[in-house]
Coordinates of C-alpha atoms in Angstrom, one line a residue:
M1 CA 51.4 -93.8 -72.4
N2 CA 49.6 -92.7 -69.2
A3 CA 50.7 -93.5 -65.6
F4 CA 48.4 -96.4 -65.2
S5 CA 49.6 -98.0 -68.5
R6 CA 53.2 -97.5 -67.4
L7 CA 52.5 -99.2 -64.1
T8 CA 50.7 -102.2 -65.6
T9 CA 53.5 -102.6 -68.2
A10 CA 56.2 -102.5 -65.6
V11 CA 54.6 -105.2 -63.4
S12 CA 54.6 -108.8 -64.4
L13 CA 51.7 -110.5 -62.7
A14 CA 53.2 -113.9 -63.2
Y15 CA 56.4 -112.7 -61.5
L16 CA 54.6 -111.1 -58.7
L17 CA 52.2 -113.9 -58.0
P18 CA 53.7 -117.3 -58.7
L19 CA 51.5 -120.4 -58.8
V20 CA 50.8 -122.2 -55.5
A21 CA 51.1 -125.9 -55.1
H22 CA 47.5 -126.4 -54.1
A23 CA 44.8 -124.6 -55.8
G24 CA 41.6 -123.6 -54.0
E25 CA 38.5 -121.7 -54.8
V26 CA 37.4 -118.3 -53.5
E27 CA 33.8 -117.2 -53.9
V28 CA 33.6 -113.4 -53.5
L29 CA 30.4 -111.6 -52.9
H30 CA 30.6 -107.9 -54.0
W31 CA 28.7 -105.1 -55.7
W32 CA 31.5 -103.7 -57.9
T33 CA 29.4 -103.8 -61.1
S34 CA 29.6 -100.4 -62.8
G35 CA 32.1 -99.9 -65.6
G36 CA 35.1 -98.7 -63.6
E37 CA 34.3 -100.8 -60.6
K38 CA 34.0 -104.0 -62.7
R39 CA 37.4 -103.4 -64.2
A40 CA 38.8 -103.0 -60.6
A41 CA 37.1 -106.3 -59.5
D42 CA 38.4 -108.0 -62.7
T43 CA 41.9 -107.0 -61.7
L44 CA 41.6 -108.8 -58.4
Q45 CA 40.2 -111.9 -60.0
Q46 CA 43.1 -111.9 -62.4
L47 CA 45.6 -111.6 -59.6
V48 CA 44.0 -114.4 -57.6
E49 CA 43.9 -116.7 -60.6
E50 CA 47.6 -115.9 -61.3
K51 CA 48.2 -117.6 -57.9
G52 CA 46.6 -120.7 -59.3
H53 CA 43.3 -120.5 -57.5
S54 CA 39.9 -120.3 -59.1
W55 CA 37.6 -117.3 -58.5
K56 CA 33.9 -117.7 -58.3
D57 CA 32.4 -114.3 -58.9
F58 CA 29.3 -113.5 -56.9
A59 CA 28.4 -110.0 -58.0
V60 CA 25.1 -108.5 -56.9
A61 CA 24.2 -105.1 -58.6
G62 CA 23.3 -102.2 -56.5
G63 CA 25.5 -99.2 -55.6
G64 CA 24.7 -99.1 -51.9
G65 CA 25.1 -102.9 -51.3
E66 CA 21.6 -103.4 -49.9
A67 CA 20.8 -106.2 -52.3
A68 CA 24.1 -107.9 -51.7
M69 CA 23.6 -107.9 -47.9
T70 CA 20.2 -109.5 -48.4
V71 CA 21.7 -112.3 -50.5
L72 CA 24.5 -112.8 -48.0
K73 CA 22.2 -113.2 -45.0
T74 CA 20.2 -115.8 -46.9
R75 CA 23.4 -117.7 -47.7
A76 CA 24.8 -117.4 -44.2
V77 CA 21.6 -118.6 -42.6
S78 CA 21.7 -121.7 -44.8
G79 CA 25.3 -122.4 -43.7
K80 CA 26.8 -121.7 -47.1
P81 CA 28.5 -118.3 -46.9
P82 CA 31.0 -117.3 -49.6
A83 CA 34.7 -117.2 -48.8
A84 CA 34.8 -113.5 -48.8
A85 CA 32.1 -110.8 -48.8
Q86 CA 32.2 -107.0 -49.3
I87 CA 31.2 -106.0 -45.7
K88 CA 32.3 -102.8 -44.0
G89 CA 32.1 -100.7 -40.9
P90 CA 30.0 -101.8 -37.9
D91 CA 28.5 -104.6 -40.0
I92 CA 31.9 -106.4 -39.6
Q93 CA 31.4 -106.4 -35.9
E94 CA 27.9 -107.8 -36.3
W95 CA 29.1 -110.7 -38.4
G96 CA 32.0 -111.3 -35.9
E97 CA 29.5 -111.6 -33.1
L98 CA 27.8 -114.4 -35.0
G99 CA 31.1 -116.4 -35.0
L100 CA 31.1 -116.7 -38.7
L101 CA 34.3 -114.9 -39.5
T102 CA 37.8 -116.3 -39.6
D103 CA 40.9 -114.5 -38.4
L104 CA 43.6 -113.2 -40.7
N105 CA 46.2 -112.6 -38.1
G106 CA 48.8 -114.7 -39.9
V107 CA 48.6 -112.7 -43.1
A108 CA 48.4 -109.5 -41.2
E109 CA 51.5 -110.2 -39.2
Q110 CA 53.4 -111.4 -42.2
Q111 CA 52.6 -108.2 -44.1
G112 CA 52.8 -105.8 -41.1
W113 CA 49.2 -104.5 -41.3
D114 CA 49.5 -102.7 -38.0
E115 CA 52.3 -100.5 -39.5
L116 CA 50.9 -100.2 -43.0
L117 CA 47.3 -99.1 -42.0
P118 CA 46.1 -95.9 -40.3
E119 CA 44.9 -96.8 -36.8
Q120 CA 41.3 -95.8 -37.8
V121 CA 41.3 -98.3 -40.6
A122 CA 42.9 -101.1 -38.6
R123 CA 40.4 -100.8 -35.8
V124 CA 37.5 -101.2 -38.2
M125 CA 39.0 -104.4 -39.7
K126 CA 39.3 -106.2 -36.3
Y127 CA 36.9 -108.1 -34.2
E128 CA 37.9 -108.5 -30.5
G129 CA 41.5 -107.7 -31.5
D130 CA 41.7 -110.1 -34.4
Y131 CA 41.8 -109.1 -38.1
V132 CA 38.7 -110.6 -39.7
A133 CA 38.6 -108.4 -42.8
V134 CA 41.0 -106.9 -45.3
P135 CA 40.6 -103.2 -46.4
V136 CA 40.6 -102.7 -50.1
N137 CA 40.6 -98.9 -50.4
V138 CA 39.5 -95.6 -48.8
H139 CA 36.8 -93.5 -50.5
R140 CA 36.1 -89.9 -49.7
V141 CA 32.4 -89.2 -49.6
N142 CA 32.3 -85.4 -49.4
W143 CA 33.2 -84.6 -53.0
L144 CA 31.5 -82.3 -55.5
W145 CA 32.1 -83.1 -59.1
I146 CA 31.6 -80.4 -61.8
N147 CA 31.8 -80.1 -65.5
P148 CA 33.9 -76.9 -66.1
Q149 CA 32.6 -76.5 -69.7
V150 CA 29.0 -76.5 -68.5
F151 CA 30.0 -74.0 -65.7
A152 CA 31.6 -71.8 -68.3
E153 CA 28.6 -71.8 -70.6
A154 CA 26.4 -70.9 -67.6
G155 CA 28.7 -68.3 -66.3
A156 CA 28.9 -70.1 -63.0
T157 CA 31.8 -70.3 -60.6
A158 CA 33.1 -73.4 -58.7
P159 CA 31.6 -73.1 -55.2
T160 CA 33.4 -73.2 -51.9
T161 CA 30.5 -72.4 -49.6
L162 CA 26.8 -73.5 -49.5
D163 CA 25.8 -70.0 -50.6
E164 CA 28.1 -70.2 -53.6
F165 CA 26.7 -73.7 -54.3
F166 CA 23.2 -72.5 -54.6
A167 CA 24.2 -69.4 -56.6
A168 CA 26.0 -71.8 -59.1
A169 CA 22.9 -74.0 -59.2
E170 CA 20.7 -71.1 -60.0
K171 CA 22.9 -70.0 -62.9
L172 CA 23.0 -73.6 -64.3
K173 CA 19.3 -73.8 -64.1
A174 CA 18.8 -70.5 -65.9
A175 CA 21.1 -71.6 -68.6
G176 CA 19.0 -74.7 -69.3
F177 CA 21.2 -77.3 -67.6
I178 CA 20.3 -79.8 -64.8
P179 CA 22.1 -78.1 -61.9
L180 CA 22.6 -81.2 -59.9
A181 CA 22.6 -84.7 -61.3
H182 CA 21.1 -87.1 -58.8
G183 CA 19.7 -90.6 -58.4
G184 CA 16.6 -90.8 -56.3
Q185 CA 17.6 -93.8 -54.2
P186 CA 17.7 -93.7 -50.4
W187 CA 21.5 -94.1 -50.1
Q188 CA 22.1 -91.4 -52.6
D189 CA 19.6 -89.0 -50.9
S190 CA 21.5 -89.7 -47.6
T191 CA 24.9 -89.1 -49.2
V192 CA 23.8 -85.6 -50.2
F193 CA 22.2 -85.1 -46.7
E194 CA 25.3 -86.2 -44.8
D195 CA 27.5 -83.8 -46.8
L196 CA 25.1 -81.0 -46.0
V197 CA 25.3 -82.0 -42.3
F198 CA 29.1 -82.1 -42.5
S199 CA 29.0 -78.6 -44.0
V200 CA 26.5 -77.0 -41.6
L201 CA 27.5 -78.8 -38.4
G202 CA 31.2 -79.2 -39.0
A203 CA 33.3 -82.3 -38.1
E204 CA 32.5 -82.2 -34.4
G205 CA 28.8 -81.8 -34.9
F206 CA 28.8 -84.5 -37.6
H207 CA 30.4 -86.9 -35.1
K208 CA 28.0 -86.1 -32.4
A209 CA 25.0 -86.6 -34.7
F210 CA 26.0 -89.8 -36.5
V211 CA 28.6 -91.6 -34.4
E212 CA 27.4 -90.6 -30.9
Q213 CA 23.8 -90.1 -32.0
D214 CA 23.4 -87.3 -29.5
E215 CA 19.7 -86.3 -29.3
A216 CA 20.4 -82.6 -28.7
T217 CA 22.5 -82.4 -31.9
L218 CA 20.1 -84.4 -33.9
T219 CA 17.2 -82.1 -33.0
G220 CA 19.2 -78.9 -32.8
P221 CA 18.9 -75.7 -34.9
K222 CA 21.9 -76.7 -37.1
M223 CA 20.3 -80.0 -38.0
V224 CA 17.1 -78.1 -38.9
E225 CA 19.3 -75.9 -41.1
A226 CA 20.8 -78.9 -42.8
F227 CA 17.3 -80.3 -43.6
A228 CA 16.3 -76.8 -44.9
A229 CA 19.3 -76.9 -47.2
L230 CA 18.3 -80.3 -48.4
K231 CA 14.8 -79.1 -49.2
R232 CA 16.3 -76.2 -51.1
L233 CA 18.6 -78.5 -53.0
R234 CA 15.7 -80.6 -54.1
G235 CA 14.6 -77.8 -56.4
Y236 CA 17.8 -78.2 -58.5
I237 CA 17.5 -81.8 -59.6
D238 CA 15.5 -83.0 -62.6
A239 CA 12.1 -84.7 -62.6
N240 CA 13.5 -88.0 -63.9
A241 CA 15.9 -88.5 -60.9
A242 CA 13.7 -91.2 -59.1
G243 CA 15.4 -94.6 -59.2
R244 CA 18.4 -93.5 -61.3
D245 CA 21.6 -95.3 -60.6
W246 CA 24.5 -93.2 -59.4
N247 CA 26.7 -93.9 -62.4
A248 CA 23.8 -92.8 -64.7
A249 CA 23.8 -89.5 -62.8
T250 CA 27.5 -89.2 -63.3
G251 CA 26.9 -89.7 -67.0
L252 CA 24.7 -86.7 -67.1
V253 CA 27.6 -84.5 -65.9
I254 CA 30.1 -86.2 -68.2
N255 CA 27.9 -85.7 -71.2
G256 CA 27.3 -82.0 -70.4
K257 CA 23.6 -82.3 -69.5
A258 CA 24.2 -81.5 -65.9
G259 CA 26.7 -79.2 -64.1
M260 CA 27.3 -81.0 -60.8
Q261 CA 27.0 -84.2 -58.8
V262 CA 27.4 -84.8 -55.1
M263 CA 29.0 -88.3 -54.8
G264 CA 31.9 -90.1 -53.4
D265 CA 35.1 -90.6 -55.3
W266 CA 33.9 -93.8 -56.9
A267 CA 32.3 -91.4 -59.4
K268 CA 35.8 -90.7 -60.8
S269 CA 35.9 -94.2 -62.2
E270 CA 33.2 -93.2 -64.6
W271 CA 35.1 -90.1 -65.7
S272 CA 38.2 -92.2 -66.2
A273 CA 36.3 -94.8 -68.2
A274 CA 35.0 -92.1 -70.5
G275 CA 38.6 -91.0 -71.1
K276 CA 38.3 -87.7 -69.2
V277 CA 41.2 -86.0 -67.4
A278 CA 41.0 -84.7 -63.9
G279 CA 41.5 -81.0 -63.6
K280 CA 40.8 -80.5 -67.3
D281 CA 37.6 -82.2 -68.3
Y282 CA 36.2 -82.3 -64.8
Q283 CA 36.9 -80.9 -61.3
C284 CA 36.7 -82.6 -58.0
L285 CA 36.2 -80.3 -55.0
P286 CA 35.5 -80.9 -51.4
F287 CA 31.8 -80.5 -50.8
P288 CA 31.3 -76.7 -50.1
G289 CA 31.9 -76.0 -46.4
T290 CA 33.8 -79.2 -45.7
Q291 CA 37.3 -78.2 -46.7
G292 CA 39.9 -79.8 -44.4
S293 CA 37.5 -82.6 -43.4
F294 CA 37.1 -86.1 -44.8
A295 CA 34.1 -88.4 -44.6
Y296 CA 35.4 -91.8 -45.3
N297 CA 34.0 -95.1 -46.7
I298 CA 36.3 -98.1 -46.6
D299 CA 35.5 -101.1 -48.9
S300 CA 36.7 -104.3 -47.3
L301 CA 36.4 -108.0 -47.7
A302 CA 35.4 -110.0 -44.6
M303 CA 36.5 -113.6 -44.6
F304 CA 34.1 -116.4 -43.5
R305 CA 35.1 -119.6 -41.8
L306 CA 35.8 -122.4 -44.3
S307 CA 36.4 -126.1 -43.8
D308 CA 38.4 -127.0 -46.9
E309 CA 42.2 -126.5 -46.4
D310 CA 42.9 -125.5 -50.0
N311 CA 40.1 -123.0 -49.9
R312 CA 41.4 -121.5 -46.7
K313 CA 44.8 -121.1 -48.4
A314 CA 43.1 -119.4 -51.4
Q315 CA 41.3 -117.2 -48.9
A316 CA 44.6 -116.2 -47.2
D317 CA 46.2 -115.5 -50.6
L318 CA 43.3 -113.3 -51.5
A319 CA 43.8 -111.2 -48.4
E320 CA 47.6 -111.0 -49.1
T321 CA 46.9 -110.0 -52.7
V322 CA 44.5 -107.2 -51.6
M323 CA 47.1 -105.6 -49.4
S324 CA 49.9 -105.8 -51.9
P325 CA 51.2 -102.5 -53.2
Q326 CA 50.6 -103.7 -56.8
F327 CA 46.9 -104.5 -56.3
Q328 CA 46.4 -101.4 -54.2
A329 CA 47.6 -99.4 -57.2
F330 CA 45.7 -101.4 -59.8
F331 CA 42.4 -101.4 -58.0
N332 CA 42.4 -97.8 -56.8
L333 CA 43.5 -96.4 -60.1
N334 CA 40.4 -98.1 -61.6
K335 CA 38.0 -97.5 -58.8
G336 CA 38.7 -93.8 -58.2
S337 CA 39.6 -94.3 -54.5
I338 CA 42.9 -94.2 -52.7
P339 CA 45.1 -97.0 -51.3
V340 CA 44.9 -97.9 -47.6
R341 CA 48.7 -98.4 -47.3
L342 CA 50.4 -95.4 -45.7
D343 CA 53.6 -96.2 -47.6
Q344 CA 51.9 -96.3 -51.0
D345 CA 53.6 -94.6 -53.9
M346 CA 51.0 -92.1 -55.3
S347 CA 53.0 -90.9 -58.3
A348 CA 50.9 -92.9 -60.8
F349 CA 47.7 -91.3 -59.4
D350 CA 45.9 -88.2 -60.7
A351 CA 45.5 -84.9 -59.0
C352 CA 42.2 -85.8 -57.4
A353 CA 43.6 -88.9 -55.7
Q354 CA 46.8 -87.2 -54.6
S355 CA 44.7 -84.4 -53.1
S356 CA 42.5 -87.0 -51.4
M357 CA 45.4 -88.9 -49.9
A358 CA 46.9 -85.7 -48.5
D359 CA 43.6 -84.6 -47.1
F360 CA 43.0 -88.1 -45.6
K361 CA 46.3 -88.0 -43.7
E362 CA 45.7 -84.4 -42.6
A363 CA 42.2 -85.1 -41.4
A364 CA 43.4 -88.1 -39.4
G365 CA 45.3 -85.7 -37.2
N366 CA 42.9 -82.8 -36.9
G367 CA 39.6 -84.4 -36.0
G368 CA 38.2 -84.0 -39.5
L369 CA 38.4 -87.7 -40.4
Q370 CA 34.8 -88.9 -39.9
P371 CA 33.1 -92.2 -40.9
S372 CA 30.3 -91.9 -43.4
L373 CA 26.8 -92.7 -42.1
A374 CA 25.3 -93.1 -45.6
H375 CA 27.9 -95.7 -46.5
G376 CA 27.8 -97.9 -43.4
M377 CA 30.8 -96.7 -41.5
A378 CA 29.4 -94.5 -38.7
A379 CA 26.6 -96.7 -37.2
S380 CA 24.8 -100.0 -37.4
S381 CA 22.8 -100.9 -40.4
Y382 CA 19.7 -100.4 -38.3
V383 CA 20.6 -96.7 -37.6
Q384 CA 21.6 -96.3 -41.2
G385 CA 18.2 -97.6 -42.3
A386 CA 16.3 -95.3 -40.0
V387 CA 18.2 -92.3 -41.3
F388 CA 17.5 -93.4 -44.9
D389 CA 13.8 -93.6 -44.3
V390 CA 13.5 -90.2 -42.7
V391 CA 15.8 -88.4 -45.2
T392 CA 14.1 -90.0 -48.3
N393 CA 10.6 -89.3 -47.0
F394 CA 11.5 -85.7 -46.3
F395 CA 13.3 -85.3 -49.6
N396 CA 10.3 -86.5 -51.6
D397 CA 7.7 -84.5 -49.6
P398 CA 7.2 -81.0 -51.1
Q399 CA 5.5 -80.0 -47.8
G400 CA 8.3 -81.5 -45.6
D401 CA 9.0 -79.4 -42.5
P402 CA 12.7 -79.2 -41.6
Q403 CA 12.0 -78.8 -37.9
R404 CA 9.7 -81.9 -37.8
A405 CA 12.2 -83.9 -39.9
A406 CA 15.0 -83.3 -37.3
Q407 CA 12.6 -84.5 -34.6
Q408 CA 11.7 -87.6 -36.7
L409 CA 15.4 -88.3 -37.3
A410 CA 16.2 -88.4 -33.6
A411 CA 13.1 -90.5 -32.8
A412 CA 13.9 -93.0 -35.6
I413 CA 17.5 -93.5 -34.5
K414 CA 16.4 -93.9 -30.8
A415 CA 13.9 -96.5 -31.8
V416 CA 16.6 -98.8 -33.3
Q417 CA 19.4 -98.3 -30.8

């Protein structure tokens, strides 16, 4: 029996989450729709229903969440927002400014969120000092996933630098494998790009570029170098990448058709769903050149104002459930991410997750913990969209000029600030 099975066997959901006197309904908008993600979302639904409430699932497919946000805006404008929606980063502040979010201070005080959460996480969950969202997990974005069997057949070595990354890609290509599995979607293109920026510019340069949006950094020689690396990388993906979902790209690595994938740790959920073992069937490595740093993406559920008292109780119970150690374990073991609680027991987690948690805590103290731009944590959705446009246009232009792309990046960001 594996660690997850032991954990689920040891925990009685009925005991942990007794029925409440008044049942309410929680409608939850999210985009946890791939195999491993869906199992994680189903766990949350089960826990909420164990409390006697009804769960109205509002799943909108699309790994980056763009489609879900479009639907949410339509619902909010019509005055019918869901009880909870998967919103993160600066977007939480934008919804807070509209006066549509409810505070969760009562639940937060009862559970001691200020003590349980890293300061960086707690700050993102608040609007004007009030908790308005509950964090579900912490994802690391700067991961490189490799299939060691494919590497062995190609005579390639797991890379720790960008030079080694391209050397491995060349060997994989020569051996007839797809060197880098990729899905040609804007958010995936920018995920690869930001990892290259992290590698080339370092944590300080990454922060200046994407958080401070410093023009000199955005147009500087290191950013040009990052774009040049992206152009070079483009030559190692297959011709069918356009429009491919991220989990389909992960499948190419799992099935031995490709050697590597650059993706956040939600990719691990696909490996787990396929019955693969971390450290044996696959390897998770910090993206070459970003060792000691951590680009984070935090999934969170923002809570909207509700008029019905029973539904508000259900909403509060949802927030409490999300922060419970039991759910943090259940969800993150399925999702591939790590818990947000600093006191979480990590013994049931695999080597990738344990390494991720250790690196997360270390990076929080050394300046290496940085918010992901590609995943909506570093800047507004407008800045993110501007970056997506520039990066994807460059990525798909064989004649793209790195110097010009850096200038376009700065100009596009400035236009939406």
